């Protein structure tokens, strides 16, 4: 077989993640050299193929002289096709090693221009500037596998419960979450904006299909430089007709529990590579504590008198990051805070009939100080009140004509929430910053690569 044909061969293919199925057999791995060490007549190259890492053993007397020399001088991240026999080894990190018979170098990284990411410490700016290469390193690759698992678990969750996925537009004529964080786009002769949330549109698809969800990129032009904010992030949003706030909280609680369980079941090894404290995730089971905004405020004020919080929180304000961090660190699992003052929330939320100054809404705060991962609410069902709110929020009423139609033609109570995938990944992986949760993060000062 020509080298070309071998490179592109699709079957049979062993991947490192599933190499255990081939114990005792000779397999071919197509990947890259991660790194290597040497001990006399033995070379120990570590190969990666995107699914994991495996150590090879190259014995001088077991391979052709050219192969031994090629591996001995091989540069990190050179691409290789490796043939060898799989041997179970309890001391090996993945449980297996490869007794190498042959190594074909597909492309050799030049000695005078080596792979920039080395095993020494690099600064964050350097890593971000080399994000396209940084993501090859084991911890970063593990995070991206966990992200993919979270997305799969989320699709399965909704699919199993009869939700229909509907995709809202990204180019929109108006704000959903408030005008201060819109990215403007020239749209021929009109002004358009990148969407902040698919919500308003999936309220329409929910009236057509009952239970729907969307998953797509959303944009916020926030000038905030925090470890929780991206300017472009992926939001998953369910929206359900005939659902109230209590049902919504139940849905959120089941949703998060399902995702965490899926990651624990299928991505445990990756969590270990990342260094996640797995016991903390195992505690994430329903029921989640539910507290009102009023109770949360009390908690913050107590925190202030204990000296844990600098400023005294006053009723009526929105929680900042330190407040959320403090509240969430009081619990070992996500906490649901409901019924915030309507004045700090979006225009579309249904008021609490018992106390109309409150909105029937809920934020889910992740434990270990991660703060808000979900925001959701029951939606306003009255046409007249919605018109009033749109006016109060200084939003252009013409752009919302279609949205108001939903309250004219068979309006029903309905609810939904949005979860930013990156915040969920950061929490589940135990990361300090959301910049590592997405292949190419977009932030206030980061548009490259
Ligand atoms: O709380 P938010 O703004 O709610 C909405 O957009 C609703 N329309 C969603 C709905 O009810 N369908 O955003 C929802 C979630 C947050 O809880 C957070 O996880 C994430 O989106 N999020 C961000 N993630 C990263 N960077 C940002 N700048 C984010 N802003 C919000
Ligand atoms: Mg929110």
Coordinates of C-alpha atoms and ligand atoms in Angstrom, one line a residue:
X1 CA 0.0 0.0 0.0
X2 CA 1.3 3.5 -0.8
X3 CA 1.9 5.8 2.2
X4 CA -0.9 8.1 0.8
X5 CA -3.4 5.2 0.9
X6 CA -2.3 4.2 4.4
X7 CA -2.7 7.8 5.7
X8 CA -6.2 8.0 4.4
X9 CA -7.2 4.4 5.2
X10 CA -10.4 4.5 7.3
X11 CA -10.8 0.9 8.3
X12 CA -9.6 -1.0 10.4
X13 CA -8.5 1.8 12.6
X14 CA -7.6 1.6 16.3
X15 CA -7.9 4.7 18.4
X16 CA -5.9 5.1 21.6
X17 CA -9.1 5.5 23.6
X18 CA -10.4 2.1 22.6
X19 CA -7.0 0.3 22.3
X20 CA -7.9 -2.1 25.0
X21 CA -10.2 -4.0 22.5
X22 CA -7.0 -4.9 20.6
X23 CA -4.9 -6.3 23.5
X24 CA -2.4 -8.8 22.1
X25 CA -3.0 -7.6 18.5
X26 CA -0.9 -5.6 16.2
X27 CA -2.6 -2.2 15.4
X28 CA -1.8 0.9 13.5
X29 CA -2.2 4.3 15.2
X30 CA -2.2 7.5 13.1
X31 CA -1.3 10.5 15.1
X32 CA 1.5 12.6 16.4
X33 CA 4.5 12.3 18.7
X34 CA 3.6 13.9 22.0
X35 CA 7.0 13.6 23.5
X36 CA 9.6 10.9 24.3
X37 CA 12.3 9.8 26.6
X38 CA 15.2 7.5 26.2
X39 CA 16.9 4.9 28.2
X40 CA 19.9 3.1 26.6
X41 CA 18.7 0.9 23.9
X42 CA 15.1 1.7 24.6
X43 CA 13.1 4.7 23.4
X44 CA 9.8 5.6 25.0
X45 CA 7.8 7.8 22.6
X46 CA 4.4 8.9 23.7
X47 CA 1.9 9.1 20.9
X48 CA -1.4 10.9 20.7
X49 CA -4.1 10.6 18.2
X50 CA -6.8 13.0 19.5
X51 CA -8.5 10.3 21.6
X52 CA -5.8 9.9 24.1
X53 CA -2.1 9.2 24.8
X54 CA -0.2 5.9 24.7
X55 CA 3.4 5.1 25.5
X56 CA 5.3 3.1 22.9
X57 CA 8.4 1.0 23.5
X58 CA 11.0 1.0 20.7
X59 CA 13.7 -1.6 21.3
X60 CA 16.8 -1.2 19.2
X61 CA 17.0 -4.9 18.5
X62 CA 13.3 -5.2 17.5
X63 CA 13.0 -2.6 14.8
X64 CA 14.9 -1.6 11.6
X65 CA 17.9 0.6 12.3
X66 CA 16.3 3.5 10.3
X67 CA 13.1 3.3 12.4
X68 CA 15.1 3.4 15.6
X69 CA 17.1 6.4 14.4
X70 CA 14.0 8.2 13.1
X71 CA 12.3 7.9 16.5
X72 CA 15.4 8.8 18.4
X73 CA 15.7 12.1 16.6
X74 CA 11.9 12.7 16.1
X75 CA 10.7 16.2 17.1
X76 CA 7.5 16.8 19.2
X77 CA 4.3 17.0 17.2
X78 CA 5.7 15.4 14.1
X79 CA 2.9 13.4 12.5
X80 CA 3.4 9.6 12.5
X81 CA 1.8 6.3 11.6
X82 CA 2.8 3.8 14.2
X83 CA 2.4 0.0 14.0
X84 CA 2.9 -2.0 17.1
X85 CA 1.5 -4.7 19.4
X86 CA -0.8 -3.7 22.2
X87 CA 0.3 -4.9 25.6
X88 CA -1.7 -4.5 28.8
X89 CA 0.4 -2.8 31.5
X90 CA -1.1 -1.9 34.8
X91 CA 1.5 0.9 35.4
X92 CA 0.6 2.7 32.1
X93 CA -1.8 5.6 32.5
X94 CA -4.3 4.2 30.1
X95 CA -3.6 0.6 31.0
X96 CA -1.8 -0.3 27.8
X97 CA 1.5 0.2 26.0
X98 CA 2.5 -0.3 22.4
X99 CA 5.5 -2.5 21.5
X100 CA 6.5 -0.6 18.4
X101 CA 7.3 -2.4 15.2
X102 CA 7.3 0.4 12.7
X103 CA 7.0 4.2 12.6
X104 CA 6.4 6.1 9.4
X105 CA 6.9 9.9 9.7
X106 CA 4.2 11.7 7.8
X107 CA 5.6 15.2 8.4
X108 CA 8.6 16.0 10.5
X109 CA 8.6 19.2 12.6
X110 CA 11.8 21.1 11.8
X111 CA 14.4 21.1 14.5
X112 CA 15.0 24.8 14.1
X113 CA 11.3 25.7 14.3
X114 CA 10.0 23.4 17.1
X115 CA 6.5 23.1 18.4
X116 CA 6.0 26.3 20.4
X117 CA 4.1 24.8 23.3
X118 CA 6.6 22.9 25.5
X119 CA 6.2 21.3 28.9
X120 CA 7.6 24.4 30.6
X121 CA 5.2 27.0 32.0
X122 CA 3.9 29.5 29.5
X123 CA 2.1 32.7 30.2
X124 CA -1.6 33.0 29.5
X125 CA -1.1 35.5 26.6
X126 CA 1.4 33.2 24.9
X127 CA -1.0 30.3 25.2
X128 CA -4.0 32.3 23.9
X129 CA -1.9 33.6 21.0
X130 CA -1.2 29.9 20.2
X131 CA -4.6 28.6 21.0
X132 CA -4.7 26.6 17.7
X133 CA -1.7 24.6 18.9
X134 CA -2.3 24.8 22.7
X135 CA -5.5 22.8 22.2
X136 CA -3.4 19.7 21.3
X137 CA -2.0 19.4 24.8
X138 CA -3.7 16.7 27.0
X139 CA -5.5 18.9 29.4
X140 CA -6.9 21.2 26.8
X141 CA -7.9 18.3 24.6
X142 CA -9.6 16.6 27.6
X143 CA -11.6 19.8 28.2
X144 CA -12.8 19.9 24.6
X145 CA -13.9 16.2 24.9
X146 CA -15.9 17.0 28.1
X147 CA -17.5 19.9 26.2
X148 CA -18.6 17.6 23.4
X149 CA -19.9 15.2 26.0
X150 CA -22.0 17.9 27.7
X151 CA -23.4 18.9 24.3
X152 CA -24.3 15.3 23.5
X153 CA -25.9 14.8 27.0
X154 CA -27.9 18.0 26.4
X155 CA -29.2 16.8 23.0
X156 CA -30.1 13.4 24.4
X157 CA -31.9 14.9 27.4
X158 CA -34.2 17.0 25.2
X159 CA -34.6 14.4 22.6
X160 CA -35.6 11.7 25.2
X161 CA -38.3 14.1 26.5
X162 CA -39.9 14.9 23.1
X163 CA -38.4 18.3 22.6
X164 CA -38.0 19.5 19.0
X165 CA -34.8 21.4 18.2
X166 CA -35.5 24.7 16.4
X167 CA -32.8 27.0 15.3
X168 CA -33.4 30.8 15.8
X169 CA -31.8 33.5 13.7
X170 CA -28.4 35.0 14.5
X171 CA -29.1 38.3 12.7
X172 CA -31.8 40.1 14.5
X173 CA -33.5 43.5 14.3
X174 CA -33.8 44.1 18.1
X175 CA -32.5 43.4 21.6
X176 CA -33.6 40.5 23.7
X177 CA -31.6 40.9 26.9
X178 CA -31.2 44.8 26.9
X179 CA -29.7 47.2 24.5
X180 CA -26.4 47.8 26.3
X181 CA -24.7 44.6 25.0
X182 CA -25.6 44.5 21.3
X183 CA -23.1 44.0 18.5
X184 CA -24.3 46.1 15.6
X185 CA -24.1 44.7 12.0
X186 CA -24.6 46.6 8.8
X187 CA -27.5 44.8 7.1
X188 CA -27.8 46.4 3.7
X189 CA -29.8 49.6 4.4
X190 CA -30.8 48.5 7.9
X191 CA -29.2 48.1 11.2
X192 CA -29.1 44.6 12.5
X193 CA -27.6 43.0 15.6
X194 CA -26.0 39.7 16.5
X195 CA -28.4 37.8 18.7
X196 CA -28.0 37.9 22.5
X197 CA -30.4 34.9 22.9
X198 CA -32.7 32.8 20.7
X199 CA -35.4 33.1 23.3
X200 CA -38.0 35.4 21.7
X201 CA -37.9 33.3 18.5
X202 CA -38.2 30.0 20.3
X203 CA -41.2 31.3 22.2
X204 CA -42.8 31.4 18.7
X205 CA -41.6 27.9 17.8
X206 CA -42.8 26.6 21.3
X207 CA -46.3 27.9 20.4
X208 CA -46.0 25.9 17.2
X209 CA -44.4 22.7 18.5
X210 CA -45.1 22.7 22.3
X211 CA -41.6 21.7 23.7
X212 CA -38.6 23.1 21.8
X213 CA -35.0 24.0 22.4
X214 CA -32.3 25.8 20.5
X215 CA -28.5 25.6 20.6
X216 CA -26.4 28.1 18.9
X217 CA -23.9 31.0 19.2
X218 CA -25.0 34.1 21.0
X219 CA -23.2 37.4 21.4
X220 CA -22.8 40.0 24.2
X221 CA -20.8 43.2 23.6
X222 CA -20.2 43.5 27.3
X223 CA -17.0 45.4 28.1
X224 CA -16.5 43.1 31.1
X225 CA -13.2 41.4 31.5
X226 CA -14.0 38.6 33.9
X227 CA -13.4 34.9 34.1
X228 CA -17.0 34.3 33.2
X229 CA -17.6 36.5 30.2
X230 CA -17.1 35.8 26.5
X231 CA -18.4 38.0 23.8
X232 CA -19.4 35.0 21.8
X233 CA -20.7 31.9 23.6
X234 CA -23.0 29.0 22.9
X235 CA -26.4 28.9 24.6
X236 CA -28.8 26.0 25.0
X237 CA -32.3 27.2 25.5
X238 CA -35.4 25.1 26.1
X239 CA -38.9 26.7 25.9
X240 CA -42.1 25.0 26.9
X241 CA -45.7 25.9 26.4
X242 CA -48.0 25.5 29.4
X243 CA -45.1 25.4 31.9
X244 CA -44.8 27.6 35.0
X245 CA -41.8 28.6 37.1
X246 CA -42.0 25.5 39.4
X247 CA -42.0 23.2 36.4
X248 CA -39.1 25.2 34.9
X249 CA -37.0 24.7 38.0
X250 CA -37.7 21.0 38.0
X251 CA -36.6 20.9 34.3
X252 CA -33.4 22.8 35.1
X253 CA -32.5 20.5 38.0
X254 CA -33.1 17.4 35.9
X255 CA -31.2 18.8 33.0
X256 CA -28.1 19.7 35.0
X257 CA -28.1 16.4 36.9
X258 CA -28.4 14.5 33.6
X259 CA -25.4 16.3 32.1
X260 CA -23.2 15.8 35.1
X261 CA -24.1 12.1 35.3
X262 CA -23.3 11.7 31.6
X263 CA -19.8 13.3 32.0
X264 CA -19.1 11.2 35.1
X265 CA -20.1 8.1 33.2
X266 CA -18.3 8.6 29.9
X267 CA -15.6 11.2 30.6
X268 CA -14.1 10.2 33.9
X269 CA -10.6 9.7 32.5
X270 CA -10.7 13.2 31.0
X271 CA -11.8 14.7 34.3
X272 CA -8.8 13.0 35.9
X273 CA -6.5 14.4 33.3
X274 CA -8.0 17.9 34.0
X275 CA -7.5 17.3 37.7
X276 CA -11.1 17.7 38.6
X277 CA -12.3 16.8 42.1
X278 CA -14.8 14.1 41.1
X279 CA -16.4 13.7 44.5
X280 CA -17.7 17.3 44.2
X281 CA -19.5 16.4 40.9
X282 CA -20.9 13.2 42.4
X283 CA -22.8 15.3 44.9
X284 CA -24.7 16.9 42.1
X285 CA -28.1 15.1 42.4
X286 CA -31.6 16.4 42.8
X287 CA -33.2 18.0 44.7
X288 CA -31.3 21.2 44.4
X289 CA -31.8 23.8 47.1
X290 CA -34.3 26.6 46.1
X291 CA -34.1 29.9 47.8
X292 CA -35.9 33.2 47.0
X293 CA -34.1 36.3 46.1
X294 CA -35.1 37.7 49.6
X295 CA -33.4 34.8 51.3
X296 CA -30.3 35.2 49.1
X297 CA -30.2 38.9 50.1
X298 CA -30.3 37.9 53.8
X299 CA -27.5 35.4 53.2
X300 CA -25.4 38.1 51.6
X301 CA -26.1 40.6 54.4
X302 CA -25.1 37.9 57.0
X303 CA -21.9 37.3 54.9
X304 CA -21.2 41.0 55.1
X305 CA -21.6 41.1 58.9
X306 CA -19.3 38.1 59.2
X307 CA -16.7 40.0 57.1
X308 CA -16.9 37.6 54.2
X309 CA -18.2 40.3 51.8
X310 CA -16.9 43.8 51.5
X311 CA -20.0 45.8 50.8
X312 CA -23.5 45.4 52.3
X313 CA -25.9 44.1 49.7
X314 CA -29.1 46.2 49.5
X315 CA -32.4 44.6 48.5
X316 CA -33.4 45.5 44.9
X317 CA -30.0 45.3 43.2
X318 CA -28.7 42.6 40.9
X319 CA -26.1 40.2 42.2
X320 CA -22.5 40.8 41.1
X321 CA -20.0 38.0 40.7
X322 CA -18.7 38.2 44.3
X323 CA -22.4 37.9 45.5
X324 CA -23.1 34.9 43.4
X325 CA -19.8 33.4 44.4
X326 CA -20.7 33.8 48.0
X327 CA -24.2 32.4 47.7
X328 CA -23.2 29.4 45.6
X329 CA -20.3 28.5 48.0
X330 CA -22.9 27.9 50.7
X331 CA -24.1 24.8 49.0
X332 CA -22.6 21.5 47.7
X333 CA -24.8 21.4 44.6
X334 CA -26.3 24.0 42.3
X335 CA -28.7 26.4 44.1
X336 CA -31.7 27.9 42.4
X337 CA -32.5 31.5 43.3
X338 CA -36.0 32.6 42.3
X339 CA -38.1 35.7 42.2
X340 CA -35.7 38.5 41.7
X341 CA -37.0 42.1 41.6
X342 CA -38.5 42.7 38.1
X343 CA -36.4 45.9 37.8
X344 CA -33.1 44.0 37.5
X345 CA -34.4 41.5 35.0
X346 CA -35.4 41.5 31.3
X347 CA -38.7 43.0 30.0
X348 CA -40.4 39.7 29.1
X349 CA -40.7 38.1 32.6
X350 CA -44.1 37.4 34.2
X351 CA -44.7 39.2 37.4
X352 CA -45.3 37.2 40.6
X353 CA -49.1 37.6 41.1
X354 CA -48.6 37.7 44.9
X355 CA -45.9 40.4 44.7
X356 CA -45.9 42.0 41.3
X357 CA -42.6 43.8 42.0
X358 CA -41.0 40.4 41.7
X359 CA -40.4 38.4 38.5
X360 CA -41.2 34.7 38.2
X361 CA -37.7 33.9 37.3
X362 CA -34.8 31.7 38.4
X363 CA -31.1 31.7 38.1
X364 CA -29.1 28.6 38.8
X365 CA -25.8 29.2 40.5
X366 CA -23.2 26.5 40.3
X367 CA -21.4 25.4 43.5
X368 CA -17.7 26.0 44.3
X369 CA -18.2 29.7 43.7
X370 CA -18.9 29.3 39.9
X371 CA -22.0 31.4 40.0
X372 CA -24.8 31.7 37.4
X373 CA -24.9 29.0 34.8
X374 CA -28.6 29.2 34.0
X375 CA -31.0 32.1 33.7
X376 CA -34.7 31.5 33.0
X377 CA -38.2 32.6 33.7
X378 CA -41.9 32.3 33.1
X379 CA -42.8 34.6 30.2
X380 CA -45.3 37.4 30.3
X381 CA -48.6 36.3 28.8
X382 CA -50.6 39.5 28.9
X383 CA -50.5 41.6 25.7
X384 CA -51.1 44.9 27.4
X385 CA -48.5 44.4 30.1
X386 CA -46.0 43.3 27.5
X387 CA -46.6 46.5 25.5
X388 CA -46.1 48.5 28.6
X389 CA -42.8 46.8 29.5
X390 CA -41.4 47.2 26.0
X391 CA -42.1 50.9 26.3
X392 CA -40.6 51.1 29.8
X393 CA -37.5 49.5 28.5
X394 CA -37.3 51.9 25.6
X395 CA -37.3 49.2 23.1
X396 CA -38.7 49.8 19.5
X397 CA -42.2 48.5 19.6
X398 CA -42.4 47.9 15.8
X399 CA -39.6 45.3 16.0
X400 CA -41.7 43.4 18.6
X401 CA -44.9 43.4 16.6
X402 CA -44.5 39.7 15.7
X403 CA -43.6 38.8 19.3
X404 CA -46.7 40.6 20.6
X405 CA -48.7 38.5 18.1
X406 CA -47.9 35.5 20.3
X407 CA -50.0 37.1 23.0
X408 CA -52.9 37.7 20.7
X409 CA -53.3 34.3 19.1
X410 CA -53.7 31.7 21.8
X411 CA -51.4 33.1 24.5
X412 CA -50.5 30.5 27.1
X413 CA -48.3 30.5 30.2
X414 CA -44.9 29.4 29.1
X415 CA -41.4 29.2 30.4
X416 CA -37.8 28.6 29.4
X417 CA -34.2 29.1 30.4
X418 CA -30.8 29.5 28.8
X419 CA -27.6 27.9 29.8
X420 CA -24.2 29.1 28.6
X421 CA -22.3 26.0 27.6
X422 CA -18.9 27.6 28.5
X423 CA -20.0 28.4 32.1
X424 CA -21.2 24.8 32.5
X425 CA -17.9 23.4 31.1
X426 CA -15.9 25.7 33.3
X427 CA -17.8 24.5 36.4
X428 CA -17.9 20.8 35.5
X429 CA -14.1 20.8 34.6
X430 CA -13.3 23.0 37.6
X431 CA -11.5 25.6 35.4
X432 CA -10.5 29.1 36.5
X433 CA -11.6 30.8 33.4
X434 CA -14.1 30.3 30.5
X435 CA -11.4 30.9 27.9
X436 CA -10.3 27.3 28.1
X437 CA -13.8 25.9 27.5
X438 CA -14.2 26.7 23.8
X439 CA -11.7 26.0 20.9
X440 CA -11.4 29.7 20.0
X441 CA -12.6 32.1 22.7
X442 CA -13.8 35.6 21.8
X443 CA -13.3 38.1 24.5
X444 CA -12.9 41.8 25.0
X445 CA -9.3 41.8 23.9
X446 CA -9.1 38.5 22.0
X447 CA -10.2 38.0 18.4
X448 CA -7.1 36.1 17.2
X449 CA -6.5 33.3 16.2
Ligands
LIG1 O1 -29.2 35.1 31.9 P1 -29.1 35.3 30.4 O2 -28.8 36.6 29.9 O3 -30.5 34.8 29.9 C1 -31.0 34.9 28.6 O4 -30.3 35.3 27.6 C2 -32.4 34.3 28.4 N1 -33.0 35.0 27.3 C3 -32.3 32.8 28.3 C4 -33.6 32.2 28.3 O5 -34.4 32.3 29.2 N2 -33.9 31.5 27.2 O6 -28.1 34.2 29.8 C5 -28.3 32.9 30.0 C6 -27.0 32.2 30.3 C7 -26.3 32.6 31.6 O7 -26.9 32.0 32.7 C8 -24.9 32.2 31.3 O8 -24.7 30.8 31.6 C9 -24.7 32.5 29.9 O9 -26.0 32.5 29.3 N3 -24.1 33.8 29.6 C10 -22.8 33.9 29.3 N4 -21.8 33.0 29.1 C11 -20.6 33.5 28.8 N5 -20.3 34.8 28.5 C12 -21.3 35.7 28.7 N6 -21.0 37.0 28.4 C13 -22.6 35.3 29.1 N7 -23.8 35.9 29.3 C14 -24.7 35.0 29.6
LIG2 MG1 -28.7 36.0 33.6

